[in-house]
Amino acid sequence: MSEVAVRVSGIRIPLLDTTEMSSEQLLIHDEIVEGRRGRLVGPLRAAILVPELARHWSRMGEFLRYGTRLPSRYTELAILVVGRRWAAALEWAIHAEAAQAAGLSVVTIETIRTGGRPSFSDPAELEVYEFARSLQQTGRVPDDEYAAIEARWSIEGAVELTAVIGYYTMVAITLNAHRFPAPDGSTPFADEPGHLEVLPALPMGEAGGPSEASPERTVSN
């Protein structure tokens, strides 16, 4: 991408196309687009400027999005909590679509986007939301919220969920630092990145809403 295009878009870094990449960058590019993602998008377009960073970033991200024991609906819910907390427009746009495809209700997605209090009939959704909310809001997880995730997904699941939240926080702040917009240039939040004096608060979730199936709790070893 030319410097003029970068200035027009507002993105602070050059977005390389394949004709501008080094041989090492091309190898990583091809590994990414031939993998589960199928495309080079978002923070990886920044990371590929440092090829070794992009290599590890991509592999870790692919596992955390597609390889954990949590079904994608719950992973995507946790990612939406992160995207909303950091008002990361591109992260939100990609994962709101993915969350809906994975079975998260449109009402839940829209409530989180607009800063409302989401209502969950599925106890597992409420548990994931509260775990992610507490970690994003305070940097800590209360004992009862941690125990609920461990009881349902095992201690390994609690480790994986924490890693998902941490990884997508890195994604969000990378997108915000380099000013990546949503794909259509829209702003999904009233509180745009760059104009925030205080990060948006995340309301507590509550039980309720339409009936949905909930996964069985697992017993931690």
mmCIF file of C-alpha atoms in Angstrom:
data_model
loop_
_atom_site.group_PDB
_atom_site.id
_atom_site.type_symbol
_atom_site.label_atom_id
_atom_site.label_comp_id
_atom_site.label_asym_id
_atom_site.label_seq_id
_atom_site.Cartn_x
_atom_site.Cartn_y
_atom_site.Cartn_z
ATOM 1 C CA MET A 1 0.000 0.000 0.000
ATOM 2 C CA SER A 2 1.327 3.462 -0.849
ATOM 3 C CA GLU A 3 2.075 6.062 1.825
ATOM 4 C CA VAL A 4 -0.719 8.217 0.375
ATOM 5 C CA ALA A 5 -3.220 5.395 0.879
ATOM 6 C CA VAL A 6 -2.030 4.896 4.444
ATOM 7 C CA ARG A 7 -2.474 8.602 5.205
ATOM 8 C CA VAL A 8 -5.958 8.630 3.702
ATOM 9 C CA SER A 9 -7.045 5.574 5.670
ATOM 10 C CA GLY A 10 -5.641 6.967 8.909
ATOM 11 C CA ILE A 11 -3.701 3.780 9.624
ATOM 12 C CA ARG A 12 -0.322 4.600 11.113
ATOM 13 C CA ILE A 13 1.702 1.782 9.538
ATOM 14 C CA PRO A 14 2.302 0.602 5.982
ATOM 15 C CA LEU A 15 0.077 -2.301 4.953
ATOM 16 C CA LEU A 16 2.288 -4.425 2.729
ATOM 17 C CA ASP A 17 0.953 -6.304 -0.241
ATOM 18 C CA THR A 18 2.738 -9.431 -1.426
ATOM 19 C CA THR A 19 4.832 -7.526 -3.992
ATOM 20 C CA GLU A 20 6.360 -5.480 -1.152
ATOM 21 C CA MET A 21 7.128 -8.387 1.192
ATOM 22 C CA SER A 22 10.499 -9.958 1.820
ATOM 23 C CA SER A 23 10.954 -13.679 1.210
ATOM 24 C CA GLU A 24 10.564 -14.339 4.948
ATOM 25 C CA GLN A 25 7.386 -12.254 5.099
ATOM 26 C CA LEU A 26 5.995 -14.110 2.081
ATOM 27 C CA LEU A 27 6.569 -17.472 3.765
ATOM 28 C CA ILE A 28 4.632 -16.323 6.818
ATOM 29 C CA HIS A 29 1.943 -14.726 4.667
ATOM 30 C CA ASP A 30 1.409 -17.998 2.813
ATOM 31 C CA GLU A 31 1.321 -20.002 6.065
ATOM 32 C CA ILE A 32 -1.391 -17.691 7.399
ATOM 33 C CA VAL A 33 -3.622 -17.607 4.316
ATOM 34 C CA GLU A 34 -3.360 -21.388 3.858
ATOM 35 C CA GLY A 35 -4.389 -21.958 7.487
ATOM 36 C CA ARG A 36 -7.722 -21.690 9.290
ATOM 37 C CA ARG A 37 -7.914 -17.914 8.894
ATOM 38 C CA GLY A 38 -7.621 -17.984 5.119
ATOM 39 C CA ARG A 39 -6.450 -14.368 4.967
ATOM 40 C CA LEU A 40 -3.996 -11.886 6.406
ATOM 41 C CA VAL A 41 -6.072 -9.462 8.411
ATOM 42 C CA GLY A 42 -6.045 -7.125 11.387
ATOM 43 C CA PRO A 43 -3.086 -7.201 13.771
ATOM 44 C CA LEU A 44 -1.170 -9.700 11.647
ATOM 45 C CA ARG A 45 -0.859 -6.961 9.028
ATOM 46 C CA ALA A 46 1.093 -5.049 11.657
ATOM 47 C CA ALA A 47 2.974 -8.029 13.053
ATOM 48 C CA ILE A 48 4.231 -9.128 9.642
ATOM 49 C CA LEU A 49 6.468 -6.062 9.613
ATOM 50 C CA VAL A 50 8.448 -8.076 12.212
ATOM 51 C CA PRO A 51 8.345 -11.554 10.636
ATOM 52 C CA GLU A 52 9.361 -13.608 13.675
ATOM 53 C CA LEU A 53 6.670 -11.867 15.735
ATOM 54 C CA ALA A 54 4.074 -12.633 13.054
ATOM 55 C CA ARG A 55 5.066 -16.302 12.956
ATOM 56 C CA HIS A 56 4.514 -16.856 16.691
ATOM 57 C CA TRP A 57 1.512 -14.512 16.830
ATOM 58 C CA SER A 58 -0.288 -16.394 14.077
ATOM 59 C CA ARG A 59 0.285 -19.840 15.535
ATOM 60 C CA MET A 60 -0.767 -18.840 19.027
ATOM 61 C CA GLY A 61 -3.834 -17.004 17.753
ATOM 62 C CA GLU A 62 -4.932 -19.900 15.568
ATOM 63 C CA PHE A 63 -4.808 -22.270 18.552
ATOM 64 C CA LEU A 64 -6.641 -19.903 20.895
ATOM 65 C CA ARG A 65 -9.407 -19.185 18.414
ATOM 66 C CA TYR A 66 -9.890 -22.690 17.021
ATOM 67 C CA GLY A 67 -8.081 -25.197 19.226
ATOM 68 C CA THR A 68 -9.265 -24.834 22.826
ATOM 69 C CA ARG A 69 -11.828 -27.045 24.551
ATOM 70 C CA LEU A 70 -14.389 -24.203 24.635
ATOM 71 C CA PRO A 71 -16.855 -24.257 21.726
ATOM 72 C CA SER A 72 -16.512 -21.252 19.441
ATOM 73 C CA ARG A 73 -19.686 -19.597 20.743
ATOM 74 C CA TYR A 74 -18.067 -19.112 24.158
ATOM 75 C CA THR A 75 -14.670 -18.137 22.789
ATOM 76 C CA GLU A 76 -16.302 -15.517 20.567
ATOM 77 C CA LEU A 77 -18.324 -14.182 23.505
ATOM 78 C CA ALA A 78 -15.118 -13.669 25.500
ATOM 79 C CA ILE A 79 -13.540 -11.909 22.517
ATOM 80 C CA LEU A 80 -16.540 -9.572 22.234
ATOM 81 C CA VAL A 81 -16.113 -8.589 25.885
ATOM 82 C CA VAL A 82 -12.501 -7.678 25.119
ATOM 83 C CA GLY A 83 -13.387 -5.817 21.929
ATOM 84 C CA ARG A 84 -16.071 -3.820 23.730
ATOM 85 C CA ARG A 85 -13.845 -2.990 26.680
ATOM 86 C CA TRP A 86 -11.148 -1.586 24.417
ATOM 87 C CA ALA A 87 -13.555 -0.154 21.819
ATOM 88 C CA ALA A 88 -11.565 -1.940 19.093
ATOM 89 C CA ALA A 89 -13.625 -1.398 15.954
ATOM 90 C CA LEU A 90 -12.011 -3.987 13.693
ATOM 91 C CA GLU A 91 -11.884 -6.668 16.385
ATOM 92 C CA TRP A 92 -15.546 -6.067 17.116
ATOM 93 C CA ALA A 93 -16.601 -6.173 13.452
ATOM 94 C CA ILE A 94 -14.851 -9.476 12.760
ATOM 95 C CA HIS A 95 -15.904 -11.238 15.940
ATOM 96 C CA ALA A 96 -19.478 -9.973 16.135
ATOM 97 C CA GLU A 97 -20.034 -11.708 12.803
ATOM 98 C CA ALA A 98 -18.192 -14.821 13.972
ATOM 99 C CA ALA A 99 -20.124 -14.891 17.263
ATOM 100 C CA GLN A 100 -23.458 -14.781 15.476
ATOM 101 C CA ALA A 101 -22.351 -17.568 13.127
ATOM 102 C CA ALA A 102 -21.319 -19.614 16.185
ATOM 103 C CA GLY A 103 -24.774 -19.296 17.752
ATOM 104 C CA LEU A 104 -24.569 -16.278 20.065
ATOM 105 C CA SER A 105 -27.835 -14.358 19.879
ATOM 106 C CA VAL A 106 -28.054 -11.076 17.982
ATOM 107 C CA VAL A 107 -29.726 -9.527 21.036
ATOM 108 C CA THR A 108 -26.770 -10.463 23.241
ATOM 109 C CA ILE A 109 -24.252 -9.117 20.727
ATOM 110 C CA GLU A 110 -26.126 -5.841 20.316
ATOM 111 C CA THR A 111 -26.581 -5.417 24.070
ATOM 112 C CA ILE A 112 -22.851 -5.775 24.644
ATOM 113 C CA ARG A 113 -22.090 -3.375 21.788
ATOM 114 C CA THR A 114 -24.359 -0.658 23.149
ATOM 115 C CA GLY A 115 -23.139 -1.047 26.723
ATOM 116 C CA GLY A 116 -26.310 -2.622 28.110
ATOM 117 C CA ARG A 117 -26.637 -5.404 30.659
ATOM 118 C CA PRO A 118 -26.746 -8.718 28.783
ATOM 119 C CA SER A 119 -29.180 -11.410 29.897
ATOM 120 C CA PHE A 120 -28.223 -15.059 29.432
ATOM 121 C CA SER A 121 -30.445 -18.132 29.640
ATOM 122 C CA ASP A 122 -27.385 -20.313 29.094
ATOM 123 C CA PRO A 123 -25.447 -20.469 32.393
ATOM 124 C CA ALA A 124 -22.200 -21.170 30.520
ATOM 125 C CA GLU A 125 -22.541 -17.918 28.581
ATOM 126 C CA LEU A 126 -23.089 -15.982 31.789
ATOM 127 C CA GLU A 127 -20.054 -17.645 33.380
ATOM 128 C CA VAL A 128 -17.787 -16.833 30.438
ATOM 129 C CA TYR A 129 -19.095 -13.269 30.238
ATOM 130 C CA GLU A 130 -18.519 -12.622 33.938
ATOM 131 C CA PHE A 131 -15.055 -14.216 33.919
ATOM 132 C CA ALA A 132 -14.022 -12.054 30.946
ATOM 133 C CA ARG A 133 -15.741 -8.945 32.317
ATOM 134 C CA SER A 134 -14.022 -9.173 35.694
ATOM 135 C CA LEU A 135 -10.623 -9.803 34.165
ATOM 136 C CA GLN A 136 -10.995 -6.872 31.770
ATOM 137 C CA GLN A 137 -12.534 -4.536 34.326
ATOM 138 C CA THR A 138 -10.278 -5.250 37.307
ATOM 139 C CA GLY A 139 -7.417 -7.477 36.181
ATOM 140 C CA ARG A 140 -8.650 -10.125 38.625
ATOM 141 C CA VAL A 141 -11.253 -12.927 38.710
ATOM 142 C CA PRO A 142 -13.308 -13.548 41.886
ATOM 143 C CA ASP A 143 -13.180 -17.023 43.414
ATOM 144 C CA ASP A 144 -16.762 -17.912 42.518
ATOM 145 C CA GLU A 145 -16.356 -16.905 38.877
ATOM 146 C CA TYR A 146 -13.104 -18.833 38.556
ATOM 147 C CA ALA A 147 -14.647 -21.897 40.208
ATOM 148 C CA ALA A 148 -17.584 -21.845 37.785
ATOM 149 C CA ILE A 149 -15.292 -21.936 34.745
ATOM 150 C CA GLU A 150 -13.108 -24.635 36.288
ATOM 151 C CA ALA A 151 -16.152 -26.758 37.169
ATOM 152 C CA ARG A 152 -17.553 -26.568 33.644
ATOM 153 C CA TRP A 153 -14.414 -26.677 31.496
ATOM 154 C CA SER A 154 -11.736 -28.095 33.890
ATOM 155 C CA ILE A 155 -8.664 -26.277 35.111
ATOM 156 C CA GLU A 156 -7.200 -26.556 31.622
ATOM 157 C CA GLY A 157 -10.269 -24.751 30.292
ATOM 158 C CA ALA A 158 -9.740 -21.935 32.781
ATOM 159 C CA VAL A 159 -6.144 -21.624 31.574
ATOM 160 C CA GLU A 160 -7.283 -21.562 27.946
ATOM 161 C CA LEU A 161 -10.036 -19.012 28.523
ATOM 162 C CA THR A 162 -7.629 -16.724 30.366
ATOM 163 C CA ALA A 163 -5.189 -17.009 27.466
ATOM 164 C CA VAL A 164 -7.937 -16.177 24.951
ATOM 165 C CA ILE A 165 -8.792 -13.026 26.896
ATOM 166 C CA GLY A 166 -5.152 -12.023 27.207
ATOM 167 C CA TYR A 167 -4.373 -12.680 23.548
ATOM 168 C CA TYR A 168 -7.342 -10.726 22.258
ATOM 169 C CA THR A 169 -6.464 -7.857 24.582
ATOM 170 C CA MET A 170 -3.114 -7.734 22.769
ATOM 171 C CA VAL A 171 -5.037 -7.787 19.487
ATOM 172 C CA ALA A 172 -7.299 -4.932 20.586
ATOM 173 C CA ILE A 173 -4.564 -2.598 21.788
ATOM 174 C CA THR A 174 -2.507 -3.332 18.657
ATOM 175 C CA LEU A 175 -5.441 -2.367 16.441
ATOM 176 C CA ASN A 176 -6.083 0.776 18.463
ATOM 177 C CA ALA A 177 -2.421 1.832 18.600
ATOM 178 C CA HIS A 178 -2.090 1.636 14.818
ATOM 179 C CA ARG A 179 -5.619 3.000 14.225
ATOM 180 C CA PHE A 180 -7.113 0.126 12.284
ATOM 181 C CA PRO A 181 -10.736 0.971 11.403
ATOM 182 C CA ALA A 182 -13.676 -1.370 10.951
ATOM 183 C CA PRO A 183 -13.761 -2.910 7.442
ATOM 184 C CA ASP A 184 -16.362 -0.417 6.193
ATOM 185 C CA GLY A 185 -14.841 2.506 8.078
ATOM 186 C CA SER A 186 -17.778 2.691 10.475
ATOM 187 C CA THR A 187 -17.497 3.128 14.229
ATOM 188 C CA PRO A 188 -19.491 0.491 16.114
ATOM 189 C CA PHE A 189 -19.240 2.363 19.414
ATOM 190 C CA ALA A 190 -20.161 5.855 20.535
ATOM 191 C CA ASP A 191 -16.866 5.970 22.452
ATOM 192 C CA GLU A 192 -14.264 5.802 19.705
ATOM 193 C CA PRO A 193 -10.667 4.785 20.366
ATOM 194 C CA GLY A 194 -8.471 7.853 20.681
ATOM 195 C CA HIS A 195 -11.270 9.848 22.305
ATOM 196 C CA LEU A 196 -11.560 7.872 25.529
ATOM 197 C CA GLU A 197 -10.508 9.403 28.814
ATOM 198 C CA VAL A 198 -11.815 6.358 30.676
ATOM 199 C CA LEU A 199 -12.364 2.880 29.226
ATOM 200 C CA PRO A 200 -16.042 1.905 29.007
ATOM 201 C CA ALA A 201 -17.475 0.025 31.968
ATOM 202 C CA LEU A 202 -18.852 -3.455 31.352
ATOM 203 C CA PRO A 203 -22.169 -4.109 33.130
ATOM 204 C CA MET A 204 -22.660 -7.336 35.052
ATOM 205 C CA GLY A 205 -24.528 -10.054 33.200
ATOM 206 C CA GLU A 206 -27.708 -11.609 34.511
ATOM 207 C CA ALA A 207 -29.639 -14.834 34.131
ATOM 208 C CA GLY A 208 -32.637 -14.765 31.801
ATOM 209 C CA GLY A 209 -33.386 -14.513 28.102
ATOM 210 C CA PRO A 210 -34.564 -17.140 25.596
ATOM 211 C CA SER A 211 -33.905 -20.781 26.379
ATOM 212 C CA GLU A 212 -30.743 -22.284 24.905
ATOM 213 C CA ALA A 213 -28.895 -25.565 25.401
ATOM 214 C CA SER A 214 -26.020 -25.478 27.852
ATOM 215 C CA PRO A 215 -22.958 -27.760 27.731
ATOM 216 C CA GLU A 216 -22.488 -30.332 30.421
ATOM 217 C CA ARG A 217 -20.193 -29.407 33.263
ATOM 218 C CA THR A 218 -16.947 -31.334 33.306
ATOM 219 C CA VAL A 219 -15.177 -32.565 36.405
ATOM 220 C CA SER A 220 -11.687 -31.209 36.949
ATOM 221 C CA ASN A 221 -8.972 -33.783 37.529
#
